Short mmCIF file of C-alpha atoms (C1' of nucleotides) in Angstrom, two decimals:
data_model
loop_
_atom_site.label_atom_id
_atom_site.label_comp_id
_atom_site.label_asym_id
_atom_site.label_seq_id
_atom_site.Cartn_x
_atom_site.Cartn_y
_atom_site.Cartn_z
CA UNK N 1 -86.85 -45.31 -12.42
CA UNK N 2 -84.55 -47.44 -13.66
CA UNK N 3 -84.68 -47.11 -17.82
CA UNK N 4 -84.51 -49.94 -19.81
CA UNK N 5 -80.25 -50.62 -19.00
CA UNK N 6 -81.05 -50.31 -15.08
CA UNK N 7 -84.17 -53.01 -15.33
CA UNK N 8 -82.21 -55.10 -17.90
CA UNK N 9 -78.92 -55.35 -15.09
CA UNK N 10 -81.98 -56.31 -13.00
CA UNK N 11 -83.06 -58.95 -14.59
CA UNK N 12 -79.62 -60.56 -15.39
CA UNK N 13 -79.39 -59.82 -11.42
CA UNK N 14 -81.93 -61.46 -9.93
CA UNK N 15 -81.83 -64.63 -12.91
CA UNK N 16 -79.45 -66.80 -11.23
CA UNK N 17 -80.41 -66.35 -7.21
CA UNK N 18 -84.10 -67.15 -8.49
CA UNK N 19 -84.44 -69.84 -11.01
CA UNK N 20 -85.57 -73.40 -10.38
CA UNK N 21 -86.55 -71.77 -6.73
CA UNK N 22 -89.88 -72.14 -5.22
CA UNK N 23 -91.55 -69.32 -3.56
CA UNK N 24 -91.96 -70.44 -0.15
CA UNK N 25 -93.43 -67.46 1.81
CA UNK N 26 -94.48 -63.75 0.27
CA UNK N 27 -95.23 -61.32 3.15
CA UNK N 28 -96.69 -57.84 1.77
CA UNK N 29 -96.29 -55.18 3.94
CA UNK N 30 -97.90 -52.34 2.08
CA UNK N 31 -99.97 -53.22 -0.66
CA UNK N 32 -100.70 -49.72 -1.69
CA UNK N 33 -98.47 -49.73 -5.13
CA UNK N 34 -99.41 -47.52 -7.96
CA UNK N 35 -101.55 -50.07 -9.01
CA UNK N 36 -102.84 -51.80 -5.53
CA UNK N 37 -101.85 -55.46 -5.16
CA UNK N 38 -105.00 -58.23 -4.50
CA UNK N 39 -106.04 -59.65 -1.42
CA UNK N 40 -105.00 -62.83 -2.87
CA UNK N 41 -101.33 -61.92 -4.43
CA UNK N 42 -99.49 -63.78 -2.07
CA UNK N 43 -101.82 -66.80 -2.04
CA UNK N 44 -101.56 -66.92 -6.10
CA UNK N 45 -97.61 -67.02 -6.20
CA UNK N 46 -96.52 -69.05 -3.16
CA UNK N 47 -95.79 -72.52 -3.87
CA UNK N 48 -94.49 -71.96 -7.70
CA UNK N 49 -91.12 -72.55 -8.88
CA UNK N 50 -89.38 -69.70 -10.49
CA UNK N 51 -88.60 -70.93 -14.36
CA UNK N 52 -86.96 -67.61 -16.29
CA UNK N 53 -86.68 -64.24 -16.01
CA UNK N 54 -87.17 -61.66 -18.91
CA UNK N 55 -87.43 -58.08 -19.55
CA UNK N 56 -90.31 -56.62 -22.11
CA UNK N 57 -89.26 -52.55 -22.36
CA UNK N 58 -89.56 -51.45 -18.38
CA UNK N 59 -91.37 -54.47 -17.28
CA UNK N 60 -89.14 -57.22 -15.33
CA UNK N 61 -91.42 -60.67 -16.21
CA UNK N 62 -90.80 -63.92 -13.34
CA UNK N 63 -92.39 -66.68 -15.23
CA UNK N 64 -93.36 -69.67 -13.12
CA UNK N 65 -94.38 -73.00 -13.40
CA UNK N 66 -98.59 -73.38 -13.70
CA UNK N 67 -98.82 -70.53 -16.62
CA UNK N 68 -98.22 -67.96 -13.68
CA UNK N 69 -96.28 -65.22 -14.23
CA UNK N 70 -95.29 -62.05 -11.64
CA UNK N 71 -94.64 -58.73 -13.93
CA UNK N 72 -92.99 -55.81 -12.03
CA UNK N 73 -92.47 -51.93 -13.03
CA UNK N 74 -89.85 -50.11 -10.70
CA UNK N 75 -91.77 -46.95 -11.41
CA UNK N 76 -89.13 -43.93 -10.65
CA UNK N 77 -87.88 -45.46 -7.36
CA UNK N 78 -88.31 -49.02 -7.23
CA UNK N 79 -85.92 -51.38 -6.73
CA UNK N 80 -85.22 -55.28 -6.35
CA UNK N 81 -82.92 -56.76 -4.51
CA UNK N 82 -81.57 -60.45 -3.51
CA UNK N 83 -80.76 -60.67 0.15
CA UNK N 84 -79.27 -64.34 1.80
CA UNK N 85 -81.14 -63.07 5.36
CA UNK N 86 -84.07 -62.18 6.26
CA UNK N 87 -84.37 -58.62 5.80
CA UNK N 88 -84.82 -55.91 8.33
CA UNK N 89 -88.24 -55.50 9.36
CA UNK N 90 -87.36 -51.88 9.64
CA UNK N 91 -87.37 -50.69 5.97
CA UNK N 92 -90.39 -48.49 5.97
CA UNK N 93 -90.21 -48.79 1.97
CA UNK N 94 -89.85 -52.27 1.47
CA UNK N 95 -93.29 -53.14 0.42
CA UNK N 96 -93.13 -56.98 -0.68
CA UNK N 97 -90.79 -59.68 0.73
CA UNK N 98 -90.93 -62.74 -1.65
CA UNK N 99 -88.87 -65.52 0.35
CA UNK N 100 -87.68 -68.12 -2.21
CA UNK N 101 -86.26 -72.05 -1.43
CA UNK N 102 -82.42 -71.84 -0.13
CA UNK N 103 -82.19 -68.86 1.73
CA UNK N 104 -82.92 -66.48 -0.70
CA UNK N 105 -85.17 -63.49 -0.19
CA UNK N 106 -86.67 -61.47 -3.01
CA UNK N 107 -87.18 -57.58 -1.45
CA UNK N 108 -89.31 -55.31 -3.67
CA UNK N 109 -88.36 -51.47 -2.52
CA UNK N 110 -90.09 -48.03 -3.94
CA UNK N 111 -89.87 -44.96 -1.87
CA UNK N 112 -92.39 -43.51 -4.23
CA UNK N 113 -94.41 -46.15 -4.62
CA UNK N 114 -95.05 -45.17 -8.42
CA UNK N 115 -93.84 -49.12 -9.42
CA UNK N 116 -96.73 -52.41 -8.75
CA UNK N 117 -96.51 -55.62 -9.16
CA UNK N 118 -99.33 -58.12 -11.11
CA UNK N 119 -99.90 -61.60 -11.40
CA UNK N 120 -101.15 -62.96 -14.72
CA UNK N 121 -101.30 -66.24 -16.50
CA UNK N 122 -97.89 -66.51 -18.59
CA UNK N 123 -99.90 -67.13 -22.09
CA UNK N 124 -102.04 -63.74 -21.54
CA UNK N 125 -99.12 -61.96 -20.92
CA UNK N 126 -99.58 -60.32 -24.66
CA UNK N 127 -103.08 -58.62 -23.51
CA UNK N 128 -101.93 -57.20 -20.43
CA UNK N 129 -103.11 -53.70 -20.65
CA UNK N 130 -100.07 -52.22 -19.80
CA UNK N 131 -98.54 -54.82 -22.76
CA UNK N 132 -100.99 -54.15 -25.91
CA UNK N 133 -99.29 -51.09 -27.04
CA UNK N 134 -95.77 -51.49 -26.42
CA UNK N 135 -93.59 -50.51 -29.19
CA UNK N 136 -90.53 -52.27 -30.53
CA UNK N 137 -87.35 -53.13 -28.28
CA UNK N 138 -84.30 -51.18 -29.28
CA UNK N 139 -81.72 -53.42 -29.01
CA UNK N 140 -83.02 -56.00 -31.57
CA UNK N 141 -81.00 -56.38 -34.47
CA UNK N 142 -84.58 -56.25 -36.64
CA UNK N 143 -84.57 -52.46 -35.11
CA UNK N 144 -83.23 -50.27 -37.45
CA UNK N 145 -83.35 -46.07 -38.17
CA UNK N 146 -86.17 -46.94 -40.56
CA UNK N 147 -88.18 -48.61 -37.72
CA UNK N 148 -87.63 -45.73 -35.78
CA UNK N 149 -88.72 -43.36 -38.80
CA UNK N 150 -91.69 -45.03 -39.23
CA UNK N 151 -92.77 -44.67 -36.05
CA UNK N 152 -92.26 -41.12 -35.48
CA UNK N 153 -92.28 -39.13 -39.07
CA UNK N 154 -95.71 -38.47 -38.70
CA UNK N 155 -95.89 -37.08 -35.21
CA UNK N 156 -96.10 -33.05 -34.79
CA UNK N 157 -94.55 -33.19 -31.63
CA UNK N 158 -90.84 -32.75 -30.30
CA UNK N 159 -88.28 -35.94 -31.38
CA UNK N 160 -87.01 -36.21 -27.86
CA UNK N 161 -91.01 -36.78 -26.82
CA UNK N 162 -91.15 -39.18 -29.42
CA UNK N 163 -88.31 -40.85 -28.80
CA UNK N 164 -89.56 -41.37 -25.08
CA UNK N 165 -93.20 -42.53 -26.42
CA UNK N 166 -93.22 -46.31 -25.47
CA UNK N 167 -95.70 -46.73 -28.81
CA UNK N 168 -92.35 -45.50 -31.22
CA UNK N 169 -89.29 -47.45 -29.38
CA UNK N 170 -89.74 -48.77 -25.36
CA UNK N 171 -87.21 -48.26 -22.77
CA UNK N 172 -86.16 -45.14 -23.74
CA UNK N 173 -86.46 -42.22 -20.82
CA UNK N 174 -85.36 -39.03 -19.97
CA UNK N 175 -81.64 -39.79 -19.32
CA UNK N 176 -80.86 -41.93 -22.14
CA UNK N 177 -83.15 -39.75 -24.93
CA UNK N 178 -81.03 -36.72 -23.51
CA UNK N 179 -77.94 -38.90 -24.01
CA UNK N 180 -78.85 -40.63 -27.35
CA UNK N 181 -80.03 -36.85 -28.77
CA UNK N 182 -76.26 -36.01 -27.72
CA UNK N 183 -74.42 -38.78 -29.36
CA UNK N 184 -76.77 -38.09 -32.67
CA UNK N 185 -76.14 -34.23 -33.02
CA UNK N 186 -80.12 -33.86 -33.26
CA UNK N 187 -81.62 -31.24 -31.14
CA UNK N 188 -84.45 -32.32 -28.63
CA UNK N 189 -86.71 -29.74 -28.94
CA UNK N 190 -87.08 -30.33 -33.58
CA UNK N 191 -90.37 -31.71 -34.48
CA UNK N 192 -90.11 -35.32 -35.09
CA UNK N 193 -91.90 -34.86 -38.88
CA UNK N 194 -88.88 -33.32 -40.15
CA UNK N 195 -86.18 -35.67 -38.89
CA UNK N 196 -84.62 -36.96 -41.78
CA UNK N 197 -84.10 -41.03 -42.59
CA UNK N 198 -80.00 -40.48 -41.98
CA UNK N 199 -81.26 -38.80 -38.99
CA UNK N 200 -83.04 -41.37 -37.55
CA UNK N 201 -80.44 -43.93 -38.63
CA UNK N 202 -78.06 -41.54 -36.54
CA UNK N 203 -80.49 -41.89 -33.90
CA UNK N 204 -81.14 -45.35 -33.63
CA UNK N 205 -77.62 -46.19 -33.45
CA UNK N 206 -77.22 -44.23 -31.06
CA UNK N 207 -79.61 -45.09 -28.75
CA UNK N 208 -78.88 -48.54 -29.71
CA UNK N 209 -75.16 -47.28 -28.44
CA UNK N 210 -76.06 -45.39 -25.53
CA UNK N 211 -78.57 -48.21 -23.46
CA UNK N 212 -75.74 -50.94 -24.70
CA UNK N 213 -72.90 -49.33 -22.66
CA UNK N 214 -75.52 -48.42 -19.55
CA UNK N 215 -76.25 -52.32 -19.46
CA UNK N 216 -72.53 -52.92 -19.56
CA UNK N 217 -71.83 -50.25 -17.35
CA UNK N 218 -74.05 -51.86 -15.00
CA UNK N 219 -76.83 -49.25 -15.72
CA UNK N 220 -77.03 -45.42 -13.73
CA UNK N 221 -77.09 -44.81 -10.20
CA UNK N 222 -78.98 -41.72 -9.24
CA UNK N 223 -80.78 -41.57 -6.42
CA UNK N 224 -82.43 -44.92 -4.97
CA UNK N 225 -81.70 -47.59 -8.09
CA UNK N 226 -79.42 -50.16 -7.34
CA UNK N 227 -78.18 -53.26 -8.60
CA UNK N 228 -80.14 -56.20 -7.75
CA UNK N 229 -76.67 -57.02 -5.78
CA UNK N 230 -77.03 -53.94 -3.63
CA UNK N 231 -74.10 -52.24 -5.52
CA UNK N 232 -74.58 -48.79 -7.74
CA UNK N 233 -74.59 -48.82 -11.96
CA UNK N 234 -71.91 -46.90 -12.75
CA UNK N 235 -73.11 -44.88 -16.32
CA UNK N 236 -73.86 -42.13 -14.62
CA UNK N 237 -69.68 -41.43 -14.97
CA UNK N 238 -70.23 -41.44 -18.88
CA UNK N 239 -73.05 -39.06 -19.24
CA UNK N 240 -72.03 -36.32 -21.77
CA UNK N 241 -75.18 -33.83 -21.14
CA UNK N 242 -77.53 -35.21 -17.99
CA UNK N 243 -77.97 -33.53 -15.31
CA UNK N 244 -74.88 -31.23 -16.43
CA UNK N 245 -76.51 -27.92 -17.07
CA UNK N 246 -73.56 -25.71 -16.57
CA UNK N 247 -71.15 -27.37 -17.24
CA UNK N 248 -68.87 -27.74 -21.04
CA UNK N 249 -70.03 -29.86 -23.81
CA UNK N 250 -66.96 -32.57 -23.90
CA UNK N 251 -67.27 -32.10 -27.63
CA UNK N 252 -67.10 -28.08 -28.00
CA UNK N 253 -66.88 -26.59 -24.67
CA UNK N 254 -70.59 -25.08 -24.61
CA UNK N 255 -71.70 -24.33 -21.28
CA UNK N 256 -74.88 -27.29 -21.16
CA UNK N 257 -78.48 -25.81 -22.13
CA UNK N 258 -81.51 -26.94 -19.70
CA UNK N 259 -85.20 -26.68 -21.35
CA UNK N 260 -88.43 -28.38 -20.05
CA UNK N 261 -90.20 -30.09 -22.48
CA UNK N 262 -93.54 -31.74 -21.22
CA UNK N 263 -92.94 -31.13 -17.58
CA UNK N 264 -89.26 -33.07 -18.07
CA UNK N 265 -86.29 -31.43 -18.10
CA UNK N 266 -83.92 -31.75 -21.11
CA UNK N 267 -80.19 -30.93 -21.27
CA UNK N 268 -78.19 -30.64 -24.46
CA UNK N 269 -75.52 -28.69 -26.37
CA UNK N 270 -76.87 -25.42 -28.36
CA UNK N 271 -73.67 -25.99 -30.47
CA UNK N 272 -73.30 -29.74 -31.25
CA UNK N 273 -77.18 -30.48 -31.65
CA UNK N 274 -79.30 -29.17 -34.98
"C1'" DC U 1 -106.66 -38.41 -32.47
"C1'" DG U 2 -102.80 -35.20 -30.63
"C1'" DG U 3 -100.65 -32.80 -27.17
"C1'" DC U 4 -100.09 -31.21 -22.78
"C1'" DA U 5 -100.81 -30.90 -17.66
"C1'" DA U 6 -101.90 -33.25 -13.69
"C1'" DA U 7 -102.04 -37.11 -10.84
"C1'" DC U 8 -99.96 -40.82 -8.28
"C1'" DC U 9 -95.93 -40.55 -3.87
"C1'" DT U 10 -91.66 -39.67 -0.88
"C1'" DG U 11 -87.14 -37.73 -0.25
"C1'" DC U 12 -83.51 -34.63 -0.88
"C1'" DG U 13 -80.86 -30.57 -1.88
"C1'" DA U 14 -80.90 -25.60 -2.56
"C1'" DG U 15 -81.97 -21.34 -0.86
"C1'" DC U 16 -83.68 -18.28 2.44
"C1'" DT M 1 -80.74 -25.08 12.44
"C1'" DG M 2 -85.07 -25.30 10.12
"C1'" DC M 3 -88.38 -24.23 6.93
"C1'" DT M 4 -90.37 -24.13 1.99
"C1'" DC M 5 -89.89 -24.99 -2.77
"C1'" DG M 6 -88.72 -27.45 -6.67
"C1'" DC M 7 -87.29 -31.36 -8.69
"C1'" DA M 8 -86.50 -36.53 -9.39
"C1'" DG M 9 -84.72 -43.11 -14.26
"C1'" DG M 10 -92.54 -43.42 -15.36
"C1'" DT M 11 -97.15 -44.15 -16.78
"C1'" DT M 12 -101.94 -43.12 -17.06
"C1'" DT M 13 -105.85 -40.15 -17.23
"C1'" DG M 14 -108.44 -36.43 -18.41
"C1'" DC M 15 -109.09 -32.18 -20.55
"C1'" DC M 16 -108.91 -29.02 -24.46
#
DNA sequence: CGGCAAACCTGCGAGC
DNA sequence: TGCTCGCAGGTTTGCC
């Protein structure tokens, strides 16, 4: 999936086709989502009017008028785009059509189906399961290397695990903890207990750095994400070590190392990264 | 509690 | 050309 640059462009996608529109029609043509959706999804959304859109770590949050809110995870493959047509009926992954006022159709896609979709009232949003434990978002300014110590000094396992533990920092995932490990000289595979505090300040900033230019970048384009327009992120052009095994460290020339580290796979730079 | 593997799915590229 | 294998932006569960 989309990290947390690719369902941040998402959100500032979708913002402007959907706000102030009602929902006028939801057809769901495969319920079966990682978590299923209800019988009654499409009954509880249709008729509301689409207030603001906002992002909490990976979770895109529609809030609606009558203390309804729709939360979506994109999973690995998921994607949501705004069509001015009705779309193709033909699109064996496109699982949920949400047809807003004006034209506008909402089309929830995920190949893997690993994404879902939930309705919950917007003032219970806070004890959504999925919500409870949900560390702190990176890109606040109150988010500093001493945050990020905090949360991880004490674990025994690897920093680049930590760093991709939603409880330490959320939206981090295995691109940009590859990328931010790069940019901080740190190598994945040290135990988080004996990263230093400049270390983690190096760390935070650049994490902090690394999902900044993916949002203004657009995010990454892999495989299936794209922008909510249809068009590809573009960040994938500035990776320094993902999904380059092989190839030379743009810092030192080092062919780029490949480990797997709990069943992910993690490239860096055997020569830049202590 | 911590840490790791497996599970949930489909698609695609590499290699034979 | 066509098959099998391994791997893919995540999260949760269950087992030691």
């Amino acid at each position: 999936m989309p990290e947390l640059p690719e369902v941040e462009t998402v959100c500032r996608g979708i913002a402007p086709h959907i706000t102030d529109k009602q929902i006028v029609d939801v057809n769901v043509r495969n319920p079966h989502l990682r978590i299923p959706l209800p019988q009654d999804f499409a009954a509880r959304i249709t008729g509301l009017t689409v207030k603001t859109v906002s992002r909490r770590a990976k979770y895109i949050c529609i809030h609606c008028d009558k203390d309804t809110s729709l939360i979506i995870h994109l999973g690995m493959s998921g994607s949501l785009t705004i069509l001015t047509n009705p779309p193709s009926a033909h699109n064996k992954h496109d699982h949920v059509i949400i047809q807003l006022s004006h034209e506008t159709y909402l089309v929830y896609r995920d190949p893997r189906r690993f994404g879902f979709m939930a309705v919950k009232p917007t003032d219970m949003l806070p004890h959504f399961p999925s919500f409870t434990r949900l560390g702190p978002e990176p890109l606040d300014k109150e988010w500093t290397g001493e945050e990020l110590y905090n949360a991880v000094h004490h674990k025994n396992t690897a920093i680049k695990i930590a760093i991709m533990d939603q409880q330490s920092v959320v939206g981090v995932g295995n691109i940009y903890a590859c990328e931010a490990l790069f940019l901080a000289g740190i190598h994945p595979a040290r135990p988080a207990s004996g990263i230093t505090k400049p270390e983690t300040t190096r760390l935070a900033q650049a994490i902090k750095r690394v999902l900044s230019d993916a949002i203004a970048s657009g995010g990454s384009t892999l495989r299936d994400y794209v922008r909510s327009s249809g068009e590809a992120g573009y960040f994938q052009h500035h990776f320094n070590v993902y999904g380059k095994k092989g190839q030379l460290c743009p810092n030192c020339n080092t062919p780029i190392a490949i480990i797997r580290q709990s069943g992910r796979s993690t490239f860096f730079c055997t020569h830049c990264q202590h």
